[in-house]
Coordinates of C-alpha atoms in Angstrom, one line a residue:
X1 CA 4.6 9.0 -18.0
X2 CA 7.2 10.9 -20.5
X3 CA 10.0 7.9 -20.9
X4 CA 9.7 4.4 -22.1
X5 CA 6.1 4.6 -23.5
X6 CA 3.7 3.4 -26.2
X7 CA 2.9 5.8 -28.8
X8 CA -0.4 8.2 -27.4
X9 CA 0.6 6.9 -23.6
X10 CA 3.6 9.1 -22.9
X11 CA 3.7 13.1 -21.4
X12 CA 6.0 16.1 -22.3
X13 CA 7.6 16.6 -19.2
X14 CA 6.3 20.0 -18.4
X15 CA 2.5 19.7 -20.0
X16 CA 3.0 16.9 -17.4
X17 CA 4.1 18.8 -14.5
X18 CA 2.1 21.9 -15.2
X19 CA -1.2 19.2 -15.5
X20 CA -0.2 18.2 -12.1
X21 CA -0.4 21.1 -10.5
X22 CA -3.3 22.5 -11.8
X23 CA -5.1 19.0 -10.8
X24 CA -3.9 19.6 -6.8
X25 CA -5.5 22.6 -6.8
X26 CA -8.1 22.1 -8.2
X27 CA -8.7 18.8 -5.8
X28 CA -7.4 20.8 -3.0
X29 CA -9.8 23.9 -3.2
X30 CA -12.9 21.6 -2.7
X31 CA -11.5 21.5 0.5
X32 CA -12.6 17.9 1.2
X33 CA -10.9 15.9 3.9
X34 CA -11.9 12.7 2.3
X35 CA -10.5 13.3 -1.1
X36 CA -7.0 14.7 -1.8
X37 CA -4.6 14.4 -4.4
X38 CA -1.6 12.1 -4.7
X39 CA 1.0 12.7 -7.0
X40 CA 2.0 9.9 -9.0
X41 CA 5.0 9.0 -11.4
X42 CA 4.4 5.4 -13.0
X43 CA 7.3 4.3 -12.0
X44 CA 11.4 4.9 -12.3
X45 CA 11.4 3.2 -15.6
X46 CA 8.5 5.1 -17.3
X47 CA 9.3 9.0 -15.8
X48 CA 13.4 10.3 -16.2
X49 CA 14.9 12.0 -13.4
X50 CA 14.0 16.1 -14.6
X51 CA 10.7 15.1 -14.5
X52 CA 10.4 12.9 -11.3
X53 CA 12.5 16.0 -9.8
X54 CA 9.9 18.5 -10.5
X55 CA 7.2 16.2 -8.9
X56 CA 9.3 15.9 -6.2
X57 CA 8.9 19.9 -5.6
X58 CA 5.3 20.2 -6.3
X59 CA 5.0 17.8 -3.4
X60 CA 6.7 19.4 -1.1
X61 CA 5.3 22.6 -2.2
X62 CA 1.9 21.4 -1.9
X63 CA 2.3 18.8 0.9
X64 CA 0.9 16.3 -0.7
X65 CA 1.0 12.3 -1.3
X66 CA 3.2 10.5 -3.5
X67 CA 2.3 7.0 -4.7
X68 CA 4.6 4.8 -7.0
X69 CA 6.2 1.3 -7.3
X70 CA 9.5 -0.1 -6.5
X71 CA 11.3 -3.6 -6.8
X72 CA 8.4 -5.9 -8.0
X73 CA 10.4 -8.2 -9.8
X74 CA 14.1 -8.7 -10.0
X75 CA 14.0 -7.7 -13.7
X76 CA 12.6 -4.2 -13.2
X77 CA 15.2 -3.7 -10.7
X78 CA 17.9 -4.7 -13.0
X79 CA 16.2 -2.2 -15.2
X80 CA 16.5 0.5 -13.3
X81 CA 19.6 0.3 -12.0
X82 CA 21.0 -0.1 -15.8
X83 CA 18.8 3.3 -16.9
X84 CA 20.3 4.8 -13.8
X85 CA 23.7 4.0 -13.2
X86 CA 24.4 7.3 -11.0
X87 CA 22.6 5.5 -8.6
X88 CA 23.3 3.5 -5.9
X89 CA 19.5 1.2 -6.1
X90 CA 16.4 1.6 -7.1
X91 CA 15.3 3.7 -3.7
X92 CA 18.1 6.2 -4.2
X93 CA 16.8 7.1 -8.0
X94 CA 13.4 8.0 -5.9
X95 CA 15.4 9.5 -3.3
X96 CA 17.5 11.8 -5.6
X97 CA 14.3 13.1 -7.1
X98 CA 12.9 14.1 -3.9
X99 CA 10.3 11.8 -3.7
X100 CA 10.6 9.7 -0.7
X101 CA 8.6 11.3 2.2
X102 CA 6.7 10.1 5.3
X103 CA 3.5 10.8 3.0
X104 CA 5.0 8.3 0.4
X105 CA 3.8 5.7 -0.3
X106 CA 6.0 2.3 -2.6
X107 CA 3.6 -0.6 -3.9
X108 CA 5.2 -4.2 -3.9
X109 CA 8.8 -3.5 -2.6
X110 CA 9.9 -7.1 -2.5
X111 CA 13.3 -7.5 -4.0
X112 CA 14.9 -4.2 -1.3
X113 CA 17.7 -4.5 -0.3
X114 CA 19.4 -4.2 3.6
X115 CA 20.6 -0.6 3.1
X116 CA 17.3 0.6 0.6
X117 CA 15.1 -0.8 3.7
X118 CA 17.4 1.9 6.1
X119 CA 16.8 4.9 3.4
X120 CA 12.8 4.2 3.7
X121 CA 12.6 3.5 7.1
X122 CA 14.5 7.0 7.8
X123 CA 12.3 8.8 5.0
X124 CA 9.2 7.4 7.0
X125 CA 8.7 6.5 3.3
X126 CA 5.9 3.6 3.7
X127 CA 5.1 -0.3 2.1
X128 CA 1.4 -0.7 0.2
X129 CA 1.8 -4.6 0.5
X130 CA -0.1 -6.3 -2.8
X131 CA 0.2 -10.3 -2.4
X132 CA -2.1 -11.5 -4.2
X133 CA -0.8 -9.3 -7.3
X134 CA 2.9 -10.5 -6.5
X135 CA 1.6 -13.7 -6.4
X136 CA -0.7 -13.4 -9.7
X137 CA 2.7 -12.2 -11.7
X138 CA 5.1 -14.2 -10.0
X139 CA 7.1 -11.4 -9.0
X140 CA 8.1 -13.0 -5.9
X141 CA 7.0 -13.1 -1.8
X142 CA 7.4 -10.1 -0.2
X143 CA 8.7 -10.7 3.8
X144 CA 6.5 -7.8 5.5
X145 CA 8.1 -9.5 8.4
X146 CA 11.6 -8.0 7.6
X147 CA 9.9 -5.1 6.7
X148 CA 8.3 -4.7 10.0
X149 CA 11.6 -5.5 11.8
X150 CA 13.5 -2.4 10.1
X151 CA 10.9 -0.2 11.1
X152 CA 8.9 0.4 8.0
X153 CA 5.4 1.5 7.8
X154 CA 3.3 -1.2 6.0
X155 CA -0.2 -1.6 4.6
X156 CA -2.0 -3.8 2.2
X157 CA -2.6 -3.0 -1.3
X158 CA -4.8 -4.5 -4.1
X159 CA -3.0 -3.5 -7.2
X160 CA -5.9 -5.0 -9.3
X161 CA -4.1 -4.1 -12.3
X162 CA -1.5 -7.0 -11.2
X163 CA -4.1 -9.2 -8.7
X164 CA -7.5 -10.3 -9.5
X165 CA -9.8 -9.0 -6.5
X166 CA -10.3 -5.0 -4.8
X167 CA -11.3 -6.9 -1.6
X168 CA -8.9 -6.0 1.7
X169 CA -10.5 -10.0 3.6
X170 CA -8.5 -11.3 0.3
X171 CA -5.5 -9.1 0.8
X172 CA -5.1 -10.3 4.4
X173 CA -5.7 -14.2 3.5
X174 CA -3.1 -13.4 0.4
X175 CA -0.9 -11.8 3.0
X176 CA -0.5 -14.4 5.5
X177 CA -0.3 -17.3 3.2
X178 CA 3.0 -15.0 1.5
X179 CA 4.0 -15.0 4.9
X180 CA 3.8 -19.2 5.9
X181 CA 5.7 -19.6 2.0
X182 CA 8.0 -17.5 3.4
X183 CA 8.4 -19.8 6.8
X184 CA 8.2 -23.0 4.6
X185 CA 11.0 -21.6 2.4
X186 CA 13.7 -20.6 5.6
X187 CA 12.8 -24.1 7.1
X188 CA 10.9 -24.0 10.9
X189 CA 14.8 -24.1 12.0
X190 CA 15.3 -20.3 11.0
X191 CA 13.0 -19.0 13.8
X192 CA 11.5 -17.2 11.9
X193 CA 7.8 -15.9 12.9
X194 CA 5.1 -16.0 9.6
X195 CA 3.0 -13.0 10.5
X196 CA -0.5 -14.3 12.4
X197 CA -4.1 -13.0 11.7
X198 CA -4.2 -10.4 14.4
X199 CA -1.1 -8.1 12.4
X200 CA -2.9 -9.4 8.9
X201 CA -6.0 -7.1 10.4
X202 CA -3.4 -4.7 11.9
X203 CA -1.7 -4.1 8.8
X204 CA -5.6 -3.9 6.7
X205 CA -6.4 -0.9 9.8
X206 CA -4.2 0.6 11.6
X207 CA -1.1 -0.2 9.9
X208 CA -2.2 1.3 6.6
X209 CA -3.9 4.1 8.4
X210 CA -0.2 4.7 9.4
X211 CA 1.2 3.8 6.1
X212 CA -0.9 7.0 4.6
X213 CA 0.0 9.2 7.2
X214 CA -3.3 9.6 8.5
X215 CA -3.4 7.5 11.7
X216 CA -4.0 10.6 13.7
X217 CA -7.6 10.8 11.7
X218 CA -8.7 7.4 11.4
X219 CA -7.2 3.2 11.8
X220 CA -8.6 2.3 15.3
X221 CA -11.6 3.3 17.7
X222 CA -9.3 6.0 19.5
X223 CA -11.5 8.6 21.0
X224 CA -10.9 11.8 18.7
X225 CA -10.9 9.9 15.6
X226 CA -13.2 9.8 13.4
X227 CA -15.8 7.1 13.2
X228 CA -14.7 4.2 10.0
X229 CA -16.1 1.1 10.7
X230 CA -18.2 -1.8 9.4
X231 CA -21.0 -3.3 10.9
X232 CA -20.8 -7.4 10.4
X233 CA -23.2 -9.1 10.7
X234 CA -21.9 -13.3 11.5
X235 CA -25.0 -14.7 11.3
X236 CA -25.8 -14.4 7.7
X237 CA -26.4 -17.6 6.1
X238 CA -23.0 -19.0 5.1
X239 CA -19.8 -20.7 5.8
X240 CA -19.8 -18.6 9.1
X241 CA -22.7 -19.4 11.2
X242 CA -21.8 -22.5 12.5
X243 CA -20.0 -22.8 16.2
X244 CA -22.0 -20.5 17.9
X245 CA -20.1 -20.9 20.7
X246 CA -17.3 -18.5 19.9
X247 CA -15.8 -15.4 21.9
X248 CA -15.2 -12.3 19.7
X249 CA -12.1 -13.2 19.0
X250 CA -12.9 -16.1 17.0
X251 CA -15.7 -14.5 15.9
X252 CA -12.9 -11.8 14.0
X253 CA -10.4 -14.6 12.8
X254 CA -13.8 -16.3 11.7
X255 CA -14.9 -13.4 9.4
X256 CA -11.3 -12.7 8.4
X257 CA -10.8 -16.5 6.5
X258 CA -14.6 -17.5 5.6
X259 CA -16.5 -14.1 6.1
X260 CA -17.0 -11.7 2.4
X261 CA -18.9 -8.6 1.9
X262 CA -22.7 -10.3 3.0
X263 CA -21.8 -10.6 6.0
X264 CA -21.4 -6.4 6.1
X265 CA -24.7 -4.8 7.3
X266 CA -23.9 -1.2 6.7
X267 CA -19.9 0.9 6.0
X268 CA -19.5 4.0 7.9
X269 CA -17.2 6.9 6.9
X270 CA -16.3 9.5 8.8
X271 CA -19.3 9.3 11.4
X272 CA -21.7 8.7 8.2
X273 CA -23.3 5.7 7.3
X274 CA -22.5 5.1 3.4
X275 CA -24.4 1.5 3.0

């Protein structure tokens, strides 16, 4: 951050650039596939164009990921347009800085225009849907169906600086509720179809992997990919130890809607048990 920040939080533009480059080198030299650097401009209101362009050059030079925010609230969108009157819209600010790539993840994306969606789809840029945070901050309802129909990669996020839960199960449930609320708002005669729990589960798994451009390594159980998995025990005492006559789809649905961390007995990351 180097613009519009509280005292003590801002950085000099070249200090920010050099420290970011050094950080990238430090992480990459460790050669750990599970830990990768990601360039993080706070967002367009806290970084000027010169800094964002320098960060875009670093992303291209080192082929690294980028994360930032976009169109979380209508006030934010208006402020960005005022700060960058030469740009067509919010997405254009990042695009001119070279920050929209197929390794870029933008949080929120609630108030994107149709033109912006086309640009994001063309760049391969992803949206991290953070429904809990969006509701907690009263930012709005993100229409994930609209994003997916435009060809944009979407994964789920928690954004606990604005939301109140780090649980991806909570993100799944919040995404389903948000989509249902949009359905109510549009009225049943509109033909709008809210997200199903199958689709929300996809957003939390393979959708998230695609959003991060790591779907060649993880996201599902395709042969050759890393074994990233949760072993879920559905017989733990609690709200899901009833209705014994269920098939695997019923069990998954019950876990997504009523399960919690007590039902997770083992966690595997890249084939290694970590819990």
